[in-house]
Amino acid sequence: MAGQSASGLLIAGKDTPLPLKDISVEAEVKGYVLGLQSTLKYCNDSPDPVEVLFRFPVEQSHAVVGLTAVIDGRRIRAEVREKEEARAAYDDAIASGRSAAFAEEKSGDVFSISLGNLPPQKEAEIQLQLVGELPIDAEGGVRFSLPTTLKPRYTPAGSSDPLAPVPSGDSDQVEQASVAGAHSFQMKVLDAEDVAEVTSPTHAIAVAKEGEGLRVSLSEQKPSSKDLVILIRHKAPHTLKAVVESGITTSRENVFMSSPAVMVNFFPEFPNEEAACEFIFLVDRSGSMSGGFIRSARETLTLFLKSIPEGSYINIIGFGSRYEKLFDQSVPYSQATLDKATSHSQTMKADLGGTELLPPLKYIFGLKTLAGFPRQIFVLTDGSVSNTSACIEAVRKNAHSARCFTFGIGSGASTALVEGLARAGSGTAEFVKEGERLQPKVVRSLKRALQPAVTDVSVSFEVHKKFEVLQSPPTLPPVFNGEKMVVYAVLKPTTATPAGKVSGKAILQGKMLGKNLKTTVPFQILPSSPEAHTLPTVHHLAAKALIKDWQTMGGRDSKEIVQLSVESSVISSRTAFIAVDEESSEPVAGAMKTWDVKARFSAQFSNYSSLDSDDDSDSEFDNLFSHSHVRCASFDEDDLKEELEEGGAFFAETNKSTPPAPAALSPVKHSKPRVFMKGEFREPRMVLKGEKARVVSKPTAPATGLASFIDLQQANGSWETSSALTEKLLDHSNPAALLEACPVKCEGPLSAVWATVLVLTRLRLGYSDQQEEWELIATKAESWLRRQQLPTGATLEELYQAAEKLLA
């Protein structure tokens, strides 16, 4: 059985050990910059040589900058070459019986490694070095995320994608296998004096002081199918900073790496000012959104609708294999349209099939814009598409008339798609992993959409005249409150490098609300030294940014891109890593077998029809799994029954004649079930036995907690006295008791004033930990209160005091 194997990693349906034995990760964080080394350990226990194909997700803001192979004790460091040349070298090595490794970027966020001719009964180790920029989370903390999921991509009819699932039977020469996430993890956070706290919303971690930094480790070092998220909060996050990295003297012949590099971080904070807009919420309703995803989307969409200001325009569009719009065009925000939109959001289902985003984007951009109402598009998706570039290009072409804010929900969301859309549409991207709440991230983006931005942004560098400045990006988008901007500069000497320390400064300029802004940050360039830094993180990130600029904006030929990629060890679409074992005295004997090792993913499917339907018909569901006996390896039946009782979306019934599940897919019992807070995401899970399964859907439960108060708010921001509100405030349904507690005579419009004061008081007393979620609805309510006329002698302060006394 699978659970009895010493390796713990098996070929699905076979009692054959998987050659990938272990994954370990070591990370180093300085400010917003990440350096990371991942070690993959293989062992070929079979009598034949094998080729292992391994793919894993890489954040789009990260870059793989180093690859070292250790084969049977021999260390081989890979080098970057032009891709076709590297591929030819790999094929030649395999054909001649030598061990070799080949690695390439398959797309913007997927990295692929081929380890060929791993000798029988021998061990091999692949060491990967990555660098990356770290995003800012909804609360202002630096966010580190280690993904474990590579989700199959939905491929529209007529298109092709090398990462799309391949139907079984197309190739009987490639064994399929899966592997869990990192087995061990360590992180070092530098400059501890600048750090306020280090936490994780997904895992139990241990944090200890180590020298001038902090050492972060997992409390339990064991494989996990859940993405690891670590949040690092700095004491002064809004300070303009410049990180300088000197050149490497050992690479003097390498002009790029021997030149100093500068990274400027700008994370502004300025007062809020709201404006009415046109809001279009584009929500993924494909089958993979079933369960916890679609429930959280419903609750979040209701919060979104209640939070937007009066005078705006709204529309909701669901997309899958087709798209459905609530209104033919955006409509004025009123009580009637709010009621219709809220009712729609609360009954929304994941019933639209696959994930085709381009058609609804084209529809939106074909609509005439509303004069005086900036168009803001909010895209929520849990998956990825094969035509990512076409979707991003559609947004980029219309960026002059529409901004795009995106939300990647769950561990399978494509960073290339989510970040690419936001970047092209001058918006922002947010990601929500299991155990996190989507609501505060949506409200944060809504705040940005309502606020003015720093426009006409430019960054210039004043340095010694002997330096030529190579800057990325050359032009800058608007910068919004709470949004990080990063600019790189490589200072290439035009003549001899100046001796000693050299001073310089970065000058940031822009405009906000008609006023000119200017900020300067000085820095010093230290002399080049081989000991200056073990991993030239800023150089690598600057190279990645420049390569991206050159590939997307043009102006540079392919030779220049390849040259920079080779010099910096940052691969591009035209280059790849290649390592060949030249030291082995004898070729590897035997016919090589290929094993395709995919990053493990939960039971999330991107092309089924509906897993959240009330329809008892199971024909479409049966067709999908008529040849499959799927059993989730991290969720047993008791867990699933508990999930259903808490509002789970589906449960599988068993036929009388049930074939046994494959041994390699047997369930694994948890020692202690994960406890989830209301509104947190849970990855979709399913248990299917036999050839037939019927979806059982539980009706949507009434909203509770914060959501119950949000549901009752009116479009103008007020609350009205009602039995429902009284029950939530006083645990009984007699509105008269609510009015009797008012310190002034509550008649007519004043009853709504009192009800609104009571709810705002309840939010502050009972939901202070969720303030970011209700902040905008409270702002709208307070604005409404200020416009109301109170009886002579009565004040809002008096009403708030009475409300606090009643509810405390």
PDB file of C-alpha atoms in Angstrom, residues 143 221 293 549 617 684 719 785 805:
ATOM      1  CA  ARG A 143       4.078  38.789   1.885  1.00  0.00           C
ATOM      2  CA  GLN A 221       8.695  20.081   9.152  1.00  0.00           C
ATOM      3  CA  PHE A 293     -14.757  29.520  -3.372  1.00  0.00           C
ATOM      4  CA  ASP A 549      10.807  45.332 -20.889  1.00  0.00           C
ATOM      5  CA  SER A 617     -29.384  14.891 -12.620  1.00  0.00           C
ATOM      6  CA  PRO A 684     -12.397  22.378  -2.989  1.00  0.00           C
ATOM      7  CA  TRP A 719     -30.113  50.818   8.238  1.00  0.00           C
ATOM      8  CA  LEU A 785     -25.905  60.481   9.181  1.00  0.00           C
ATOM      9  CA  LYS A 805     -24.706  51.686  26.836  1.00  0.00           C
TER      10      LYS A 805
END
